[in-house]
Short mmCIF file of C-alpha atoms in Angstrom, two decimals:
data_model
loop_
_atom_site.label_atom_id
_atom_site.label_comp_id
_atom_site.label_asym_id
_atom_site.label_seq_id
_atom_site.Cartn_x
_atom_site.Cartn_y
_atom_site.Cartn_z
CA MET Z 465 0.00 0.00 0.00
CA PRO Z 466 1.48 3.37 -0.99
CA GLU Z 467 2.19 5.88 1.77
CA PHE Z 468 0.24 9.09 1.39
CA THR Z 469 0.23 12.29 3.42
CA ILE Z 470 -2.75 14.64 3.36
CA ALA Z 471 -2.62 18.23 4.58
CA LEU Z 472 -4.48 21.50 4.21
CA ALA Z 473 -3.07 23.47 1.29
CA PRO Z 474 -1.79 26.90 2.27
CA ALA Z 475 -3.22 29.87 0.36
CA GLY Z 476 -1.48 30.37 -2.97
CA ASP Z 477 0.23 26.97 -2.85
CA PRO Z 478 1.85 26.34 -6.27
CA ASP Z 479 1.16 22.59 -6.08
CA ALA Z 480 -2.51 23.36 -5.45
CA ALA Z 481 -2.51 25.76 -8.41
CA ARG Z 482 -1.02 23.04 -10.64
CA LEU Z 483 -3.60 20.44 -9.60
CA ILE Z 484 -6.50 22.90 -9.87
CA HIS Z 485 -5.33 23.86 -13.37
CA ARG Z 486 -5.22 20.19 -14.43
CA HIS Z 487 -8.63 19.56 -12.84
CA LEU Z 488 -10.25 22.56 -14.55
CA ALA Z 489 -8.75 21.61 -17.92
CA LEU Z 490 -10.11 18.07 -17.61
CA MET Z 491 -13.55 19.16 -16.41
CA THR Z 492 -13.97 21.78 -19.15
CA SER Z 493 -12.96 19.18 -21.75
CA GLN Z 494 -15.63 16.76 -20.46
CA SER Z 495 -18.56 19.09 -19.75
CA PRO Z 496 -20.12 22.12 -21.43
CA ALA Z 497 -19.71 25.38 -19.51
CA GLU Z 498 -23.28 25.37 -18.17
CA SER Z 499 -22.74 21.89 -16.65
CA CYS Z 500 -19.20 22.40 -15.38
CA HIS Z 501 -19.18 23.19 -11.66
CA ALA Z 502 -15.43 22.91 -11.00
CA GLN Z 503 -13.99 25.81 -9.03
CA GLY Z 504 -10.77 27.75 -9.28
CA GLN Z 505 -8.18 28.41 -6.61
CA SER Z 506 -9.78 31.63 -5.30
CA ASP Z 507 -13.08 29.80 -4.71
CA LEU Z 508 -11.32 26.91 -2.99
CA GLU Z 509 -9.42 29.32 -0.74
CA ALA Z 510 -12.49 31.45 0.08
CA PRO Z 511 -13.97 31.54 3.60
CA GLY Z 512 -15.92 28.37 4.29
CA ALA Z 513 -13.78 26.27 1.93
CA ARG Z 514 -10.74 24.13 2.67
CA LEU Z 515 -8.52 22.53 0.05
CA PHE Z 516 -6.42 19.49 0.90
CA LEU Z 517 -3.49 18.01 -1.03
CA LEU Z 518 -2.46 14.38 -1.00
CA ARG Z 519 1.23 13.77 -1.53
CA GLN Z 520 3.18 10.64 -2.29
CA ASP Z 521 6.95 10.88 -1.80
CA GLY Z 522 6.52 14.65 -1.43
CA VAL Z 523 4.72 15.07 -4.76
CA ALA Z 524 1.14 16.40 -4.79
CA ILE Z 525 -0.89 13.87 -6.80
CA ALA Z 526 -4.46 14.44 -5.59
CA MET Z 527 -6.70 17.07 -4.08
CA GLY Z 528 -10.10 17.45 -2.54
CA ALA Z 529 -12.00 20.24 -0.83
CA LEU Z 530 -14.81 20.73 1.64
CA LYS Z 531 -17.15 23.72 1.54
CA SER Z 532 -19.59 24.64 4.26
CA LEU Z 533 -23.30 24.52 3.43
CA GLU Z 534 -26.31 25.66 5.43
CA GLY Z 535 -27.63 23.33 8.11
CA GLY Z 536 -24.27 21.91 9.16
CA ALA Z 537 -23.65 19.99 5.93
CA LEU Z 538 -20.55 20.10 3.76
CA GLU Z 539 -20.01 19.90 0.03
CA LEU Z 540 -17.21 17.81 -1.43
CA LYS Z 541 -15.51 19.81 -4.19
CA SER Z 542 -12.67 19.40 -6.63
CA MET Z 543 -11.81 15.76 -6.04
CA HIS Z 544 -9.01 15.09 -8.50
CA THR Z 545 -6.18 12.61 -8.87
CA VAL Z 546 -3.61 13.17 -11.60
CA SER Z 547 -4.02 10.68 -14.43
CA GLU Z 548 -0.59 9.14 -13.77
CA ALA Z 549 -1.69 8.18 -10.23
CA ARG Z 550 -5.17 6.85 -10.97
CA GLY Z 551 -5.66 3.39 -9.55
CA SER Z 552 -3.06 4.00 -6.82
CA GLY Z 553 -5.61 4.44 -4.05
CA ALA Z 554 -4.97 8.19 -3.80
CA GLY Z 555 -8.58 9.13 -4.59
CA ARG Z 556 -9.96 6.68 -2.03
CA ALA Z 557 -7.45 7.92 0.56
CA MET Z 558 -8.48 11.55 -0.04
CA LEU Z 559 -12.19 10.72 0.07
CA THR Z 560 -11.77 8.67 3.25
CA HIS Z 561 -9.83 11.53 4.85
CA LEU Z 562 -12.47 14.13 3.95
CA VAL Z 563 -15.37 11.98 5.17
CA ALA Z 564 -13.51 11.27 8.43
CA LEU Z 565 -12.91 15.00 8.87
CA ALA Z 566 -16.60 15.71 8.24
CA ARG Z 567 -17.54 13.12 10.87
CA LYS Z 568 -15.03 14.55 13.36
CA GLU Z 569 -16.52 18.01 12.83
CA ALA Z 570 -20.05 16.60 13.40
CA ALA Z 571 -21.27 17.59 9.94
CA THR Z 572 -24.83 16.45 9.27
CA GLY Z 573 -23.85 15.12 5.87
CA VAL Z 574 -21.71 15.53 2.78
CA PHE Z 575 -23.13 16.43 -0.63
CA LEU Z 576 -21.39 16.33 -3.99
CA GLU Z 577 -22.03 16.95 -7.66
CA THR Z 578 -20.26 14.92 -10.32
CA GLY Z 579 -20.80 14.13 -13.97
CA SER Z 580 -23.37 11.62 -15.16
CA ALA Z 581 -21.40 10.60 -18.29
CA GLU Z 582 -19.54 7.31 -18.58
CA GLU Z 583 -16.12 8.86 -17.89
CA PHE Z 584 -17.38 9.83 -14.41
CA ARG Z 585 -18.58 6.30 -13.55
CA PRO Z 586 -15.40 5.34 -11.63
CA SER Z 587 -15.86 8.42 -9.43
CA ARG Z 588 -19.53 7.66 -8.79
CA GLN Z 589 -18.61 4.07 -7.91
CA LEU Z 590 -15.92 5.26 -5.49
CA TYR Z 591 -18.39 7.57 -3.76
CA ALA Z 592 -20.94 4.77 -3.52
CA THR Z 593 -18.42 2.46 -1.81
CA LEU Z 594 -18.23 4.98 1.05
CA GLY Z 595 -22.02 5.19 1.35
CA PHE Z 596 -22.93 8.10 -0.91
CA VAL Z 597 -26.33 7.73 -2.59
CA GLU Z 598 -27.92 9.70 -5.40
CA CYS Z 599 -30.05 12.64 -4.31
CA PRO Z 600 -31.83 15.63 -5.84
CA PRO Z 601 -29.91 18.83 -6.58
CA PHE Z 602 -28.83 20.69 -3.43
CA SER Z 603 -27.81 24.23 -2.51
CA THR Z 604 -27.84 26.39 -5.66
CA TYR Z 605 -27.61 23.48 -8.14
CA GLU Z 606 -30.42 22.81 -10.58
CA GLU Z 607 -31.52 19.63 -12.34
CA ASP Z 608 -29.04 18.85 -15.13
CA PRO Z 609 -28.91 15.64 -17.19
CA LEU Z 610 -25.10 15.89 -17.20
CA SER Z 611 -24.88 16.00 -13.39
CA THR Z 612 -25.30 13.36 -10.71
CA PHE Z 613 -25.89 14.59 -7.17
CA MET Z 614 -24.95 12.40 -4.22
CA TYR Z 615 -25.28 12.57 -0.43
CA LEU Z 616 -23.74 10.83 2.54
CA ASP Z 617 -25.90 11.09 5.70
CA LEU Z 618 -23.72 11.62 8.76
CA SER Z 619 -26.55 12.49 11.15
CA SER Z 620 -26.78 8.95 12.54
CA ALA Z 621 -24.01 7.03 14.28
CA SER Z 622 -21.97 4.86 11.93
#
């Protein structure tokens, strides 16, 4: 099993900028603008948002963020693993870390939006393995055939 370290990314972190750039490029290549909900570095460093980097041997290879929502819930944002590290367990490690953090902070639940197209299926399957289920649009999202919305209920003991 590879050894990963996960830490909060400091504001303006160049490794975060590199990963965000790769993530945005991939998301805009896979979704039309009106269905692309990926956020840039300023959004991920804004109040109420926290961006985490996962490193292997000191190299940032994955990221994920949590944003505060009303009612004590969180939104999972910007989950991304560089293509060279896919299948390494980095995405699962990041997701597990973020869900554990949400539990520790007594969040009521974690929402996410991801694509509904075939290329997003591995992500949807990963989320499902940790208990996420499909749900209606949340927060300011609207129904979109290119989006899948998911929710993990943390309000009951697990």
